[in-house]
Amino acid sequence: NLHPEQMRVMSTREAARFQSFPDDFVFIGKTKSGIYKQIGNAVPPLLARMISTLIKPHLDSYNIIDLFAGCGGLSEGFIQNGFNLLAANEFDASVFETNKYNHSKYTSEDKFILGDITKDETKQHIYDACEGKQVDVILGGPPCQGFSQKGSRKTIHDPRNFLFKYFFDVVSLVKPKYFVMENVPNLLTAENGYFRKEIEELFR
């Protein structure tokens, strides 16, 4: 988080600008370090917006669900490009407050589902939140700590590294036209490509 020119740490707002968050996007947290973490872990909205631009011509409607939603960087980019947020799910209440604060103007607060996606009741709650509407795209970034270069990388023994299976469960239940699953590059090579093959076989 060092400033690129001055001998100081970047402010949280400067860090958010580097991540392409708009200046009116508010980060909520009890500690400054927690806010830095939210920003650093987020998908840059500009990247998400570019991905949405590639998908949009193939759609007639633009409804999205955001899983493992964090502070909302991935859905923010899609929303900026005219997509409609139907529901969002996150396990970490402190991070989810940021998402809810910024995106509750696009959907009602009861569509922000705080809960464990490994539980059937949480998956059902996500499904019910769609109210029978066509879901065009499911977004999500299952946790990547076990794959990250900064993490311990005990990939086979870290249960977080298998949360992509629950992302798949929701995709299978809801049947969107597209899905976007974000993760770190090491996912492709971890355990000699084991996780990449598992994911490809599931979705195939």
Short mmCIF file of C-alpha atoms in Angstrom, two decimals:
data_model
loop_
_atom_site.label_atom_id
_atom_site.label_comp_id
_atom_site.label_asym_id
_atom_site.label_seq_id
_atom_site.Cartn_x
_atom_site.Cartn_y
_atom_site.Cartn_z
CA ASN A 1 0.00 0.00 0.00
CA LEU A 2 2.94 2.35 -0.41
CA HIS A 3 2.35 5.53 -2.38
CA PRO A 4 4.16 5.27 -5.75
CA GLU A 5 5.80 8.71 -5.44
CA GLN A 6 5.55 10.02 -1.88
CA MET A 7 7.11 8.56 1.26
CA ARG A 8 3.85 7.46 2.83
CA VAL A 9 1.17 4.83 2.73
CA MET A 10 -1.65 5.38 0.25
CA SER A 11 -4.94 6.49 1.73
CA THR A 12 -7.86 4.10 1.46
CA ARG A 13 -9.43 6.40 -1.14
CA GLU A 14 -6.27 6.41 -3.23
CA ALA A 15 -6.13 2.62 -3.01
CA ALA A 16 -9.78 2.44 -4.07
CA ARG A 17 -9.01 4.64 -7.08
CA PHE A 18 -6.20 2.29 -8.09
CA GLN A 19 -8.75 -0.52 -7.96
CA SER A 20 -11.07 1.62 -10.13
CA PHE A 21 -13.82 2.08 -7.53
CA PRO A 22 -15.81 5.28 -8.07
CA ASP A 23 -15.20 8.05 -5.54
CA ASP A 24 -18.75 7.78 -4.17
CA PHE A 25 -18.28 4.09 -3.29
CA VAL A 26 -18.16 3.99 0.51
CA PHE A 27 -16.13 1.39 2.40
CA ILE A 28 -17.46 0.43 5.82
CA GLY A 29 -15.24 -1.15 8.46
CA LYS A 30 -14.17 -0.86 12.08
CA THR A 31 -10.46 -0.62 11.24
CA LYS A 32 -8.47 1.00 8.47
CA SER A 33 -6.58 -2.26 7.91
CA GLY A 34 -9.90 -4.03 7.38
CA ILE A 35 -10.88 -1.48 4.74
CA TYR A 36 -7.53 -1.85 2.99
CA LYS A 37 -8.15 -5.60 2.92
CA GLN A 38 -11.61 -5.14 1.40
CA ILE A 39 -10.17 -2.96 -1.34
CA GLY A 40 -7.21 -5.25 -2.01
CA ASN A 41 -9.32 -8.40 -2.18
CA ALA A 42 -11.92 -6.88 -4.49
CA VAL A 43 -12.22 -7.49 -8.20
CA PRO A 44 -11.57 -4.11 -9.86
CA PRO A 45 -14.93 -2.80 -11.13
CA LEU A 46 -13.31 -1.68 -14.40
CA LEU A 47 -12.18 -5.25 -15.10
CA ALA A 48 -15.67 -6.55 -14.28
CA ARG A 49 -17.23 -3.92 -16.52
CA MET A 50 -15.05 -4.99 -19.44
CA ILE A 51 -16.05 -8.63 -18.92
CA SER A 52 -19.70 -7.60 -18.83
CA THR A 53 -19.22 -5.75 -22.14
CA LEU A 54 -18.15 -9.03 -23.78
CA ILE A 55 -21.20 -10.89 -22.43
CA LYS A 56 -23.88 -8.22 -22.89
CA PRO A 57 -24.37 -8.55 -26.69
CA HIS A 58 -25.38 -12.20 -26.19
CA LEU A 59 -28.20 -11.37 -23.76
CA ASP A 60 -31.74 -10.05 -24.04
CA SER A 61 -32.02 -9.26 -20.32
CA TYR A 62 -29.37 -8.39 -17.76
CA ASN A 63 -30.10 -9.93 -14.37
CA ILE A 64 -27.20 -10.99 -12.14
CA ILE A 65 -26.56 -12.83 -8.87
CA ASP A 66 -23.30 -12.21 -6.98
CA LEU A 67 -21.90 -15.08 -4.87
CA PHE A 68 -18.91 -14.82 -2.52
CA ALA A 69 -19.74 -11.18 -3.13
CA GLY A 70 -17.31 -9.48 -0.74
CA CYS A 71 -17.54 -5.70 -0.86
CA GLY A 72 -19.06 -5.84 -4.34
CA GLY A 73 -16.33 -5.02 -6.88
CA LEU A 74 -17.44 -7.66 -9.38
CA SER A 75 -21.11 -6.72 -9.30
CA GLU A 76 -20.21 -2.99 -9.28
CA GLY A 77 -18.64 -3.32 -12.73
CA PHE A 78 -21.68 -5.14 -14.10
CA ILE A 79 -24.07 -2.62 -12.52
CA GLN A 80 -22.12 0.24 -14.12
CA ASN A 81 -22.84 -1.42 -17.47
CA GLY A 82 -26.58 -1.62 -16.94
CA PHE A 83 -26.99 -5.03 -15.31
CA ASN A 84 -29.63 -5.58 -12.62
CA LEU A 85 -28.61 -7.04 -9.27
CA LEU A 86 -31.18 -9.62 -8.14
CA ALA A 87 -29.34 -11.01 -5.11
CA ALA A 88 -25.95 -11.20 -3.42
CA ASN A 89 -24.50 -13.68 -0.93
CA GLU A 90 -21.54 -13.38 1.43
CA PHE A 91 -20.37 -15.15 4.60
CA ASP A 92 -18.38 -12.28 6.18
CA ALA A 93 -20.80 -9.80 7.74
CA SER A 94 -18.25 -6.98 8.11
CA VAL A 95 -17.32 -7.02 4.41
CA PHE A 96 -20.94 -7.44 3.31
CA GLU A 97 -21.95 -4.17 4.98
CA THR A 98 -19.96 -2.29 2.35
CA ASN A 99 -21.70 -4.17 -0.45
CA LYS A 100 -25.13 -3.62 1.03
CA TYR A 101 -24.53 0.09 1.67
CA ASN A 102 -23.48 0.77 -1.91
CA HIS A 103 -25.82 -1.56 -3.76
CA SER A 104 -29.06 -1.45 -1.77
CA LYS A 105 -30.22 1.33 -4.10
CA TYR A 106 -30.35 -1.28 -6.86
CA THR A 107 -32.22 -4.03 -5.00
CA SER A 108 -33.98 -4.38 -1.65
CA GLU A 109 -31.94 -5.15 1.47
CA ASP A 110 -33.55 -8.56 1.91
CA LYS A 111 -31.81 -9.64 -1.31
CA PHE A 112 -28.43 -9.34 0.45
CA ILE A 113 -28.19 -12.82 1.90
CA LEU A 114 -25.68 -13.18 4.72
CA GLY A 115 -25.00 -16.88 5.18
CA ASP A 116 -22.95 -19.99 4.55
CA ILE A 117 -23.31 -21.09 0.93
CA THR A 118 -22.46 -24.66 1.91
CA LYS A 119 -25.84 -24.84 3.67
CA ASP A 120 -28.90 -25.89 1.67
CA GLU A 121 -31.06 -23.22 3.32
CA THR A 122 -28.69 -20.48 2.11
CA LYS A 123 -28.75 -21.81 -1.45
CA GLN A 124 -32.54 -21.97 -1.30
CA HIS A 125 -32.68 -18.41 0.02
CA ILE A 126 -30.58 -17.26 -2.95
CA TYR A 127 -32.89 -19.10 -5.34
CA ASP A 128 -36.01 -17.66 -3.69
CA ALA A 129 -34.59 -14.13 -3.88
CA CYS A 130 -34.74 -14.33 -7.68
CA GLU A 131 -38.55 -14.57 -7.46
CA GLY A 132 -38.82 -16.63 -10.63
CA LYS A 133 -36.97 -14.08 -12.76
CA GLN A 134 -34.56 -15.18 -15.46
CA VAL A 135 -30.98 -15.04 -14.14
CA ASP A 136 -28.67 -14.14 -16.99
CA VAL A 137 -25.28 -14.18 -15.23
CA ILE A 138 -24.02 -15.60 -11.94
CA LEU A 139 -20.87 -13.92 -10.65
CA GLY A 140 -18.56 -15.08 -7.91
CA GLY A 141 -15.05 -15.38 -6.56
CA PRO A 142 -14.75 -18.41 -4.27
CA PRO A 143 -12.01 -17.86 -1.64
CA CYS A 144 -8.49 -18.11 -3.03
CA GLN A 145 -6.27 -17.96 0.09
CA GLY A 146 -5.08 -21.51 -0.44
CA PHE A 147 -4.03 -20.78 -4.01
CA SER A 148 -2.63 -17.31 -3.48
CA GLN A 149 1.12 -16.72 -3.51
CA LYS A 150 0.63 -14.99 -0.16
CA GLY A 151 -1.20 -17.95 1.37
CA SER A 152 0.08 -21.18 2.88
CA ARG A 153 -1.00 -23.01 -0.32
CA LYS A 154 -1.93 -26.24 1.46
CA THR A 155 -4.34 -26.72 -1.37
CA ILE A 156 -5.68 -30.27 -0.98
CA HIS A 157 -6.12 -29.92 2.79
CA ASP A 158 -7.73 -26.47 2.79
CA PRO A 159 -11.54 -26.82 2.65
CA ARG A 160 -11.84 -23.26 1.33
CA ASN A 161 -10.31 -24.47 -1.92
CA PHE A 162 -13.34 -26.64 -2.62
CA LEU A 163 -15.95 -23.89 -2.25
CA PHE A 164 -16.17 -23.72 -6.05
CA LYS A 165 -18.39 -26.81 -5.73
CA TYR A 166 -21.02 -24.68 -3.98
CA PHE A 167 -20.73 -22.03 -6.67
CA PHE A 168 -21.47 -24.84 -9.10
CA ASP A 169 -24.45 -25.97 -7.00
CA VAL A 170 -26.10 -22.56 -7.37
CA VAL A 171 -25.31 -22.39 -11.10
CA SER A 172 -26.85 -25.85 -11.47
CA LEU A 173 -29.94 -24.83 -9.49
CA VAL A 174 -30.54 -21.45 -11.10
CA LYS A 175 -29.33 -22.26 -14.65
CA PRO A 176 -28.12 -18.84 -15.81
CA LYS A 177 -27.12 -18.15 -19.41
CA TYR A 178 -23.56 -17.33 -18.32
CA PHE A 179 -21.41 -17.49 -15.22
CA VAL A 180 -18.21 -15.65 -14.31
CA MET A 181 -16.03 -17.31 -11.67
CA GLU A 182 -13.02 -15.28 -10.59
CA ASN A 183 -9.87 -16.59 -8.90
CA VAL A 184 -6.08 -16.22 -8.82
CA PRO A 185 -3.81 -17.58 -11.60
CA ASN A 186 -2.31 -20.24 -9.30
CA LEU A 187 -5.65 -22.04 -9.37
CA LEU A 188 -4.76 -23.22 -12.88
CA THR A 189 -1.54 -24.96 -11.83
CA ALA A 190 -2.14 -25.95 -8.16
CA GLU A 191 -1.66 -29.67 -7.50
CA ASN A 192 -0.57 -30.20 -11.12
CA GLY A 193 -3.82 -28.78 -12.44
CA TYR A 194 -6.08 -30.88 -10.18
CA PHE A 195 -8.43 -28.01 -9.30
CA ARG A 196 -8.64 -26.74 -12.86
CA LYS A 197 -9.62 -30.21 -14.07
CA GLU A 198 -12.19 -30.59 -11.28
CA ILE A 199 -13.82 -27.27 -12.17
CA GLU A 200 -13.83 -27.96 -15.89
CA GLU A 201 -15.38 -31.40 -15.40
CA LEU A 202 -18.08 -30.05 -13.07
CA PHE A 203 -19.23 -27.36 -15.43
CA ARG A 204 -18.85 -29.47 -18.53
#
